[in-house]
Amino acid sequence: MSRTLVDNIGLLVTNDSSHDGTPLGIAKNAAFLIENGTIAWVGQASAAPRSEVAKVVDAQGRCLIPGFVDSHSHLIFAGDRSEEFRARMAGESYSAGGINYTVELTRQASNAALLKNARALMAEANASGTTTMECKSGYGLTVDDEARSLVVAQQVTDETTFLGAHVVPKEYKNSVEDYVDLVCGPMLDAAVPYSKWIDVFCDKGAFTTEQARRILKAGIARGLLPRLHANQLESGDGILLGVELGVSSVDHVSHFDDEDILALASSNAIATFLPSAEFSTRGEYPDSRRMNEAGVNVALASDCNPGSSYTTNIPFVIALAVTEMHFSPEQALWSATKGGALALQRTDVGHLGVGAHADFSILSTPSYIHLAYRPGVPLIDEVWRNGTRIK
Ligand code: NIG
Ligand code: FE
């Protein structure tokens, strides 16, 4: 058995409230033991079990946090949309229409090219402290291109999501219901073996609530777990639909009203905010405080994609949540770790309690507050996944 002691941690964030009675579960002058990739003991450094430890990692008094759990990303695509970004910064507004440009390029790309791009983005995410990342299809939009997108996704993560209902592809512009039939039938058949989740972009320019209901129900009937892009571009029934169908998470939620909040508060669904999408589309940041006050569990994720949010950097997302959305530094860190894990129905990541994967980052700073306080500065010194250092 391999035993590693991580010692001399100035400030340890565990997300296990038994340490200090707060959600972040902070322990000072702490240590923990890793056995075969999982956490076997956590406590005061002075009480650490030191016998038969093969290796000691000295955190040198720095702050150590759980690995980020990024519960929303679109990494399987080819090309980029920098020209669209330039036009947007010059005053164009963001619409779902740009997705079809990436679809064209993705269909032309080989599996090897798609994998190379996804791996590069995953490596980028890992280097900024992400240790679990969900990844969607949705730029193939044919039976074969969706299936191969998911095959590629499975090579970079276990958290794969079938998003055949991202937008209606050009060739179905005049026969939208036929496309919905395709998604619910042959495309779903091809996607099921490679997917854990099913998602729909339910919004202006994408799919209606009725279509989204049909598609998600078809996926659920085939054993996929539902999640939903809801109310990014305009208010609508997306959040209510998500609650009705028992989704794990409603994502974006840039527009919502009291009824939406009430529905979420009485469900187990997580509200996942993606502030880097607001940043990159110059959208208005939603008032997430209303969700927090109503007791809705909230996650933060990157939404990494070539159109609306081309970043893998969760510290940047945390900085935006704190400065633009009034998250406290504690809420933001919890939402990007434990919140993301809840959104993916994972109890083995997003915290550093006994039995969890030893997925963590050591910061160059004495506190996690610096993640928002020192935006844009690479503060992630070391990243570990399953007890192995990956940065
Ligand atoms: O989550 N909203 C839908 N899908 C992506 C955008 C995809 C794109 O613009 O390429 C999102 O923001
Ligand atoms: Fe998205």
Tab-separated table of C-alpha atoms and ligand atoms in Angstrom:
chain	number	residue	atom	x	y	z
A	1	MET	CA	0.000	0.000	0.000
A	2	SER	CA	1.352	3.472	-0.863
A	3	ARG	CA	1.020	6.061	1.908
A	4	THR	CA	1.816	9.755	1.387
A	5	LEU	CA	1.523	12.382	4.101
A	6	VAL	CA	0.775	15.949	2.997
A	7	ASP	CA	2.174	17.939	5.882
A	8	ASN	CA	2.543	21.507	7.123
A	9	ILE	CA	-0.588	22.904	5.424
A	10	GLY	CA	-1.091	26.467	6.677
A	11	LEU	CA	-4.761	26.593	5.723
A	12	LEU	CA	-6.580	23.479	4.543
A	13	VAL	CA	-10.006	23.732	2.880
A	14	THR	CA	-11.804	20.383	3.177
A	15	ASN	CA	-15.492	21.241	2.494
A	16	ASP	CA	-16.162	19.022	5.529
A	17	SER	CA	-17.947	21.265	7.999
A	18	SER	CA	-17.039	19.073	10.975
A	19	HIS	CA	-13.674	20.875	11.120
A	20	ASP	CA	-14.945	24.361	11.932
A	21	GLY	CA	-18.721	24.427	11.543
A	22	THR	CA	-18.598	26.284	8.193
A	23	PRO	CA	-19.232	24.854	4.713
A	24	LEU	CA	-15.544	25.227	3.748
A	25	GLY	CA	-14.463	23.082	6.692
A	26	ILE	CA	-11.175	24.889	7.294
A	27	ALA	CA	-8.358	23.384	9.351
A	28	LYS	CA	-5.194	25.347	10.183
A	29	ASN	CA	-1.727	23.799	10.577
A	30	ALA	CA	-3.179	20.659	9.103
A	31	ALA	CA	-2.051	17.472	7.378
A	32	PHE	CA	-3.678	14.551	5.613
A	33	LEU	CA	-2.736	11.052	4.657
A	34	ILE	CA	-3.245	9.576	1.186
A	35	GLU	CA	-3.551	5.826	0.804
A	36	ASN	CA	-3.766	4.446	-2.710
A	37	GLY	CA	-5.019	7.699	-4.160
A	38	THR	CA	-7.701	8.441	-1.586
A	39	ILE	CA	-7.776	10.435	1.650
A	40	ALA	CA	-7.316	8.127	4.635
A	41	TRP	CA	-6.906	10.621	7.495
A	42	VAL	CA	-7.250	14.423	7.972
A	43	GLY	CA	-6.374	16.476	11.035
A	44	GLN	CA	-3.861	18.625	12.895
A	45	ALA	CA	-0.300	18.224	11.623
A	46	SER	CA	0.826	17.630	15.196
A	47	ALA	CA	-1.389	14.528	15.371
A	48	ALA	CA	-0.521	13.091	11.949
A	49	PRO	CA	0.115	9.337	11.735
A	50	ARG	CA	3.734	9.275	10.566
A	51	SER	CA	4.629	5.609	10.782
A	52	GLU	CA	5.024	3.634	7.548
A	53	VAL	CA	4.612	6.745	5.423
A	54	ALA	CA	6.504	6.277	2.159
A	55	LYS	CA	6.630	9.941	1.272
A	56	VAL	CA	6.059	13.317	2.945
A	57	VAL	CA	4.936	16.324	0.890
A	58	ASP	CA	5.739	19.596	2.663
A	59	ALA	CA	3.063	22.212	1.835
A	60	GLN	CA	5.337	24.846	3.431
A	61	GLY	CA	2.494	26.611	5.206
A	62	ARG	CA	0.609	27.341	1.982
A	63	CYS	CA	-3.146	27.107	1.382
A	64	LEU	CA	-4.437	23.777	0.039
A	65	ILE	CA	-7.870	23.426	-1.569
A	66	PRO	CA	-9.898	20.588	-3.157
A	67	GLY	CA	-9.484	20.243	-6.925
A	68	PHE	CA	-12.039	22.242	-8.879
A	69	VAL	CA	-14.996	20.293	-10.260
A	70	ASP	CA	-15.950	21.981	-13.530
A	71	SER	CA	-19.424	20.629	-14.228
A	72	HIS	CA	-20.068	22.327	-17.588
A	73	SER	CA	-17.830	22.414	-20.655
A	74	HIS	CA	-17.895	21.861	-24.408
A	75	LEU	CA	-14.403	20.643	-25.327
A	76	ILE	CA	-15.108	18.594	-28.447
A	77	PHE	CA	-14.834	20.989	-31.360
A	78	ALA	CA	-12.490	22.202	-34.090
A	79	GLY	CA	-11.374	25.721	-34.974
A	80	ASP	CA	-12.227	28.869	-33.072
A	81	ARG	CA	-14.508	31.899	-33.337
A	82	SER	CA	-12.102	34.757	-32.702
A	83	GLU	CA	-13.622	36.791	-35.566
A	84	GLU	CA	-17.065	36.400	-33.997
A	85	PHE	CA	-15.582	37.555	-30.693
A	86	ARG	CA	-14.035	40.601	-32.361
A	87	ALA	CA	-17.371	41.500	-33.975
A	88	ARG	CA	-19.122	41.078	-30.632
A	89	MET	CA	-16.690	43.372	-28.903
A	90	ALA	CA	-17.436	45.894	-31.656
A	91	GLY	CA	-21.128	45.779	-30.817
A	92	GLU	CA	-22.702	42.630	-32.345
A	93	SER	CA	-24.816	40.654	-29.900
A	94	TYR	CA	-24.264	36.978	-29.078
A	95	SER	CA	-26.711	34.475	-30.543
A	96	ALA	CA	-26.884	30.691	-30.682
A	97	GLY	CA	-26.373	30.937	-34.458
A	98	GLY	CA	-22.565	30.909	-34.274
A	99	ILE	CA	-22.664	27.305	-33.069
A	100	ASN	CA	-23.345	26.122	-36.638
A	101	TYR	CA	-19.996	27.552	-37.789
A	102	THR	CA	-18.176	25.373	-35.249
A	103	VAL	CA	-20.368	22.436	-36.333
A	104	GLU	CA	-19.088	22.795	-39.905
A	105	LEU	CA	-15.451	22.716	-38.798
A	106	THR	CA	-16.024	19.883	-36.320
A	107	ARG	CA	-17.634	17.662	-38.959
A	108	GLN	CA	-14.541	18.102	-41.150
A	109	ALA	CA	-12.079	17.320	-38.355
A	110	SER	CA	-10.592	13.867	-37.757
A	111	ASN	CA	-11.051	12.083	-34.437
A	112	ALA	CA	-7.335	12.572	-33.809
A	113	ALA	CA	-7.633	16.345	-34.300
A	114	LEU	CA	-10.655	16.540	-31.980
A	115	LEU	CA	-8.837	14.508	-29.336
A	116	LYS	CA	-5.717	16.652	-29.596
A	117	ASN	CA	-7.760	19.819	-29.032
A	118	ALA	CA	-9.754	18.323	-26.143
A	119	ARG	CA	-6.581	17.044	-24.475
A	120	ALA	CA	-4.916	20.445	-24.795
A	121	LEU	CA	-7.918	22.132	-23.171
A	122	MET	CA	-8.055	19.496	-20.438
A	123	ALA	CA	-4.342	20.017	-19.746
A	124	GLU	CA	-4.967	23.755	-19.528
A	125	ALA	CA	-7.814	23.130	-17.064
A	126	ASN	CA	-5.679	20.770	-14.979
A	127	ALA	CA	-2.900	23.351	-14.794
A	128	SER	CA	-5.323	25.865	-13.299
A	129	GLY	CA	-6.541	23.441	-10.636
A	130	THR	CA	-9.411	21.527	-12.246
A	131	THR	CA	-9.304	17.811	-11.450
A	132	THR	CA	-12.801	16.746	-12.602
A	133	MET	CA	-14.406	18.139	-15.748
A	134	GLU	CA	-17.662	17.372	-17.475
A	135	CYS	CA	-17.567	17.496	-21.275
A	136	LYS	CA	-20.406	17.708	-23.797
A	137	SER	CA	-20.811	16.744	-27.418
A	138	GLY	CA	-22.949	19.098	-29.483
A	139	TYR	CA	-20.811	20.296	-32.414
A	140	GLY	CA	-21.364	17.171	-34.530
A	141	LEU	CA	-25.161	17.107	-34.851
A	142	THR	CA	-25.268	14.031	-37.091
A	143	VAL	CA	-25.558	10.487	-35.741
A	144	ASP	CA	-21.935	9.693	-36.599
A	145	ASP	CA	-20.441	13.036	-35.593
A	146	GLU	CA	-22.193	13.032	-32.216
A	147	ALA	CA	-21.145	9.430	-31.548
A	148	ARG	CA	-17.504	10.089	-32.406
A	149	SER	CA	-17.538	13.323	-30.380
A	150	LEU	CA	-18.596	11.280	-27.359
A	151	VAL	CA	-15.974	8.607	-28.044
A	152	VAL	CA	-13.381	11.397	-27.950
A	153	ALA	CA	-14.965	12.925	-24.824
A	154	GLN	CA	-14.691	9.571	-23.043
A	155	GLN	CA	-10.951	9.653	-23.639
A	156	VAL	CA	-10.610	12.815	-21.572
A	157	THR	CA	-13.280	12.356	-18.854
A	158	ASP	CA	-15.832	9.982	-17.305
A	159	GLU	CA	-18.368	12.825	-17.144
A	160	THR	CA	-19.625	12.781	-20.729
A	161	THR	CA	-22.812	14.471	-21.867
A	162	PHE	CA	-24.828	13.932	-25.043
A	163	LEU	CA	-25.870	17.350	-26.383
A	164	GLY	CA	-27.249	16.442	-29.805
A	165	ALA	CA	-29.873	19.100	-29.035
A	166	HIS	CA	-27.403	21.980	-28.984
A	167	VAL	CA	-28.906	23.814	-31.967
A	168	VAL	CA	-30.835	22.713	-35.038
A	169	PRO	CA	-28.215	22.093	-37.752
A	170	LYS	CA	-28.576	24.035	-41.010
A	171	GLU	CA	-29.786	21.065	-43.043
A	172	TYR	CA	-32.835	20.734	-40.732
A	173	LYS	CA	-33.653	24.453	-40.677
A	174	ASN	CA	-37.026	23.827	-42.320
A	175	SER	CA	-37.797	20.534	-40.634
A	176	VAL	CA	-37.014	21.085	-36.963
A	177	GLU	CA	-39.352	18.349	-35.705
A	178	ASP	CA	-37.568	15.833	-37.933
A	179	TYR	CA	-34.316	16.814	-36.212
A	180	VAL	CA	-35.913	16.315	-32.793
A	181	ASP	CA	-37.044	12.854	-33.975
A	182	LEU	CA	-33.476	12.090	-35.043
A	183	VAL	CA	-32.071	13.202	-31.661
A	184	CYS	CA	-34.637	11.131	-29.737
A	185	GLY	CA	-34.127	8.092	-31.967
A	186	PRO	CA	-31.007	7.044	-33.903
A	187	MET	CA	-28.721	9.749	-32.480
A	188	LEU	CA	-29.627	8.851	-28.911
A	189	ASP	CA	-29.106	5.146	-29.714
A	190	ALA	CA	-25.611	5.949	-30.975
A	191	ALA	CA	-24.795	8.216	-28.017
A	192	VAL	CA	-26.023	6.079	-25.101
A	193	PRO	CA	-22.985	3.745	-24.889
A	194	TYR	CA	-20.615	6.696	-24.446
A	195	SER	CA	-22.701	9.062	-22.304
A	196	LYS	CA	-23.547	9.486	-18.649
A	197	TRP	CA	-25.677	12.617	-19.116
A	198	ILE	CA	-28.122	14.148	-21.563
A	199	ASP	CA	-28.429	17.917	-21.987
A	200	VAL	CA	-30.498	20.263	-24.173
A	201	PHE	CA	-29.930	23.930	-24.999
A	202	CYS	CA	-33.427	25.197	-24.186
A	203	ASP	CA	-33.415	28.845	-25.248
A	204	LYS	CA	-34.034	31.428	-27.932
A	205	GLY	CA	-32.599	30.203	-31.253
A	206	ALA	CA	-32.180	26.657	-29.921
A	207	PHE	CA	-34.929	24.307	-28.607
A	208	THR	CA	-38.350	25.064	-27.121
A	209	THR	CA	-39.456	23.822	-23.719
A	210	GLU	CA	-41.714	21.243	-25.385
A	211	GLN	CA	-38.889	19.908	-27.565
A	212	ALA	CA	-36.498	19.878	-24.613
A	213	ARG	CA	-39.020	17.904	-22.538
A	214	ARG	CA	-39.332	15.276	-25.266
A	215	ILE	CA	-35.596	14.948	-25.742
A	216	LEU	CA	-34.733	14.756	-22.049
A	217	LYS	CA	-37.503	12.205	-21.440
A	218	ALA	CA	-36.180	10.066	-24.285
A	219	GLY	CA	-32.706	10.180	-22.744
A	220	ILE	CA	-33.984	9.384	-19.252
A	221	ALA	CA	-35.882	6.384	-20.667
A	222	ARG	CA	-32.547	5.126	-22.023
A	223	GLY	CA	-30.823	5.494	-18.638
A	224	LEU	CA	-29.058	8.830	-19.145
A	225	LEU	CA	-29.126	11.412	-16.347
A	226	PRO	CA	-30.629	14.788	-17.273
A	227	ARG	CA	-29.136	18.282	-17.021
A	228	LEU	CA	-30.185	21.406	-18.868
A	229	HIS	CA	-28.969	24.672	-20.412
A	230	ALA	CA	-31.766	26.963	-19.242
A	231	ASN	CA	-32.545	30.677	-19.522
A	232	GLN	CA	-29.158	31.836	-20.823
A	233	LEU	CA	-30.439	34.207	-23.488
A	234	GLU	CA	-33.941	34.962	-22.265
A	235	SER	CA	-36.357	34.061	-19.499
A	236	GLY	CA	-38.620	31.096	-20.133
A	237	ASP	CA	-39.790	27.799	-18.686
A	238	GLY	CA	-36.391	26.093	-18.771
A	239	ILE	CA	-35.793	26.120	-15.019
A	240	LEU	CA	-39.311	24.845	-14.293
A	241	LEU	CA	-38.855	22.093	-16.875
A	242	GLY	CA	-35.571	21.087	-15.272
A	243	VAL	CA	-37.192	20.816	-11.849
A	244	GLU	CA	-40.155	18.899	-13.322
A	245	LEU	CA	-37.807	16.307	-14.833
A	246	GLY	CA	-35.509	16.055	-11.813
A	247	VAL	CA	-32.370	17.347	-13.493
A	248	SER	CA	-29.148	17.434	-11.484
A	249	SER	CA	-28.464	20.958	-12.556
A	250	VAL	CA	-29.912	23.865	-14.489
A	251	ASP	CA	-27.060	25.760	-16.090
A	252	HIS	CA	-26.513	29.393	-17.072
A	253	VAL	CA	-29.734	30.591	-15.355
A	254	SER	CA	-28.936	34.126	-16.423
A	255	HIS	CA	-32.629	35.016	-16.226
A	256	PHE	CA	-35.001	33.859	-13.478
A	257	ASP	CA	-37.940	35.024	-11.395
A	258	ASP	CA	-39.425	34.225	-7.979
A	259	GLU	CA	-41.306	31.190	-9.290
A	260	ASP	CA	-38.041	29.734	-10.631
A	261	ILE	CA	-36.295	30.307	-7.309
A	262	LEU	CA	-39.134	28.681	-5.359
A	263	ALA	CA	-39.135	25.682	-7.668
A	264	LEU	CA	-35.367	25.246	-7.357
A	265	ALA	CA	-35.437	25.700	-3.587
A	266	SER	CA	-37.934	22.858	-3.234
A	267	SER	CA	-35.912	20.519	-5.484
A	268	ASN	CA	-32.488	18.893	-5.391
A	269	ALA	CA	-31.382	20.654	-8.555
A	270	ILE	CA	-28.248	22.772	-8.452
A	271	ALA	CA	-28.197	26.209	-10.108
A	272	THR	CA	-24.937	26.397	-12.053
A	273	PHE	CA	-23.725	29.875	-12.886
A	274	LEU	CA	-21.268	30.451	-15.743
A	275	PRO	CA	-20.072	34.025	-15.259
A	276	SER	CA	-17.324	33.753	-17.872
A	277	ALA	CA	-20.125	33.417	-20.469
A	278	GLU	CA	-21.607	36.710	-19.254
A	279	PHE	CA	-18.100	38.203	-19.328
A	280	SER	CA	-17.400	37.068	-22.869
A	281	THR	CA	-20.806	37.987	-24.292
A	282	ARG	CA	-21.126	41.230	-22.314
A	283	GLY	CA	-24.284	39.814	-20.777
A	284	GLU	CA	-25.787	41.060	-17.558
A	285	TYR	CA	-24.669	39.012	-14.546
A	286	PRO	CA	-27.639	37.367	-12.812
A	287	ASP	CA	-28.389	38.230	-9.189
A	288	SER	CA	-27.252	34.954	-7.682
A	289	ARG	CA	-27.738	36.289	-4.137
A	290	ARG	CA	-31.454	35.644	-4.508
A	291	MET	CA	-30.687	31.949	-5.114
A	292	ASN	CA	-28.283	31.780	-2.195
A	293	GLU	CA	-30.754	33.445	0.153
A	294	ALA	CA	-33.497	30.988	-0.846
A	295	GLY	CA	-31.216	28.061	0.036
A	296	VAL	CA	-30.604	26.874	-3.523
A	297	ASN	CA	-27.273	25.049	-3.881
A	298	VAL	CA	-25.130	26.842	-6.388
A	299	ALA	CA	-22.234	25.679	-8.584
A	300	LEU	CA	-19.757	27.649	-10.680
A	301	ALA	CA	-18.325	26.244	-13.927
A	302	SER	CA	-16.337	27.440	-16.949
A	303	ASP	CA	-18.710	26.633	-19.859
A	304	CYS	CA	-15.503	26.366	-21.891
A	305	ASN	CA	-16.543	26.536	-25.579
A	306	PRO	CA	-15.283	28.415	-28.648
A	307	GLY	CA	-18.262	30.797	-28.789
A	308	SER	CA	-19.558	32.217	-25.553
A	309	SER	CA	-16.809	31.418	-23.039
A	310	TYR	CA	-13.422	30.322	-24.310
A	311	THR	CA	-11.694	29.766	-20.992
A	312	THR	CA	-10.874	26.741	-18.856
A	313	ASN	CA	-9.734	28.873	-15.940
A	314	ILE	CA	-11.786	28.365	-12.783
A	315	PRO	CA	-9.805	30.897	-10.700
A	316	PHE	CA	-10.963	33.491	-13.255
A	317	VAL	CA	-14.562	32.253	-12.867
A	318	ILE	CA	-14.214	32.556	-9.080
A	319	ALA	CA	-12.865	36.098	-9.432
A	320	LEU	CA	-15.859	37.061	-11.603
A	321	ALA	CA	-18.336	35.481	-9.183
A	322	VAL	CA	-16.850	37.454	-6.310
A	323	THR	CA	-16.383	40.798	-8.032
A	324	GLU	CA	-19.403	40.829	-10.345
A	325	MET	CA	-21.962	38.570	-8.656
A	326	HIS	CA	-21.404	39.282	-4.971
A	327	PHE	CA	-20.370	35.763	-4.032
A	328	SER	CA	-18.236	35.758	-0.891
A	329	PRO	CA	-14.795	34.189	-1.523
A	330	GLU	CA	-16.011	31.241	0.576
A	331	GLN	CA	-19.221	30.740	-1.431
A	332	ALA	CA	-17.288	30.974	-4.687
A	333	LEU	CA	-14.700	28.382	-3.688
A	334	TRP	CA	-17.374	26.022	-2.334
A	335	SER	CA	-19.433	26.415	-5.532
A	336	ALA	CA	-16.448	25.585	-7.767
A	337	THR	CA	-15.605	22.458	-5.775
A	338	LYS	CA	-18.434	20.899	-3.727
A	339	GLY	CA	-21.119	22.670	-5.764
A	340	GLY	CA	-19.704	21.253	-9.004
A	341	ALA	CA	-19.526	17.784	-7.453
A	342	LEU	CA	-23.197	17.980	-6.419
A	343	ALA	CA	-24.099	19.095	-9.943
A	344	LEU	CA	-22.425	15.904	-11.203
A	345	GLN	CA	-23.901	13.749	-8.403
A	346	ARG	CA	-20.401	12.906	-7.195
A	347	THR	CA	-19.635	12.346	-3.515
A	348	ASP	CA	-16.048	11.176	-4.112
A	349	VAL	CA	-14.699	14.503	-5.416
A	350	GLY	CA	-15.106	18.184	-4.505
A	351	HIS	CA	-14.045	17.714	-0.883
A	352	LEU	CA	-11.118	16.407	1.113
A	353	GLY	CA	-12.807	14.107	3.594
A	354	VAL	CA	-11.807	10.536	4.373
A	355	GLY	CA	-12.647	8.331	1.377
A	356	ALA	CA	-12.531	11.133	-1.199
A	357	HIS	CA	-10.123	11.089	-4.138
A	358	ALA	CA	-6.893	12.891	-3.232
A	359	ASP	CA	-7.590	15.633	-5.806
A	360	PHE	CA	-6.236	18.987	-4.646
A	361	SER	CA	-4.239	22.105	-5.428
A	362	ILE	CA	-1.592	23.857	-3.393
A	363	LEU	CA	-1.758	27.626	-3.869
A	364	SER	CA	1.244	29.936	-3.790
A	365	THR	CA	-0.650	32.074	-1.280
A	366	PRO	CA	-1.616	31.769	2.388
A	367	SER	CA	-5.363	32.018	1.612
A	368	TYR	CA	-7.958	31.104	-1.039
A	369	ILE	CA	-9.180	34.722	-0.921
A	370	HIS	CA	-6.295	35.540	-3.252
A	371	LEU	CA	-8.030	33.583	-6.055
A	372	ALA	CA	-10.368	36.574	-6.449
A	373	TYR	CA	-8.119	39.209	-4.900
A	374	ARG	CA	-5.254	38.583	-7.375
A	375	PRO	CA	-7.176	37.987	-10.630
A	376	GLY	CA	-5.311	36.742	-13.663
A	377	VAL	CA	-2.252	35.712	-11.656
A	378	PRO	CA	-1.278	32.018	-11.756
A	379	LEU	CA	-1.568	31.110	-8.069
A	380	ILE	CA	-1.931	27.347	-8.495
A	381	ASP	CA	1.513	25.983	-7.566
A	382	GLU	CA	0.793	22.253	-7.542
A	383	VAL	CA	-2.092	20.079	-8.708
A	384	TRP	CA	-2.641	16.488	-7.550
A	385	ARG	CA	-5.143	13.972	-8.881
A	386	ASN	CA	-5.811	10.593	-7.247
A	387	GLY	CA	-2.751	11.161	-5.073
A	388	THR	CA	-0.398	11.797	-8.001
A	389	ARG	CA	1.095	15.175	-8.808
A	390	ILE	CA	0.011	16.347	-12.275
A	391	LYS	CA	1.446	19.881	-12.084
B	1	NIG	O1	-23.194	27.066	-23.122
B	1	NIG	N1	-25.475	27.857	-24.718
B	1	NIG	C1	-25.190	26.962	-25.478
B	1	NIG	N2	-23.993	26.492	-25.737
B	1	NIG	C2	-22.791	27.160	-25.398
B	1	NIG	C3	-22.380	28.107	-26.445
B	1	NIG	C4	-21.844	27.384	-27.557
B	1	NIG	C5	-21.265	28.236	-28.634
B	1	NIG	O2	-21.529	29.454	-28.735
B	1	NIG	O3	-20.501	27.612	-29.382
B	1	NIG	C6	-22.914	27.815	-24.047
B	1	NIG	O4	-22.718	29.023	-23.868
B	2	FE	FE	-22.869	25.427	-22.332
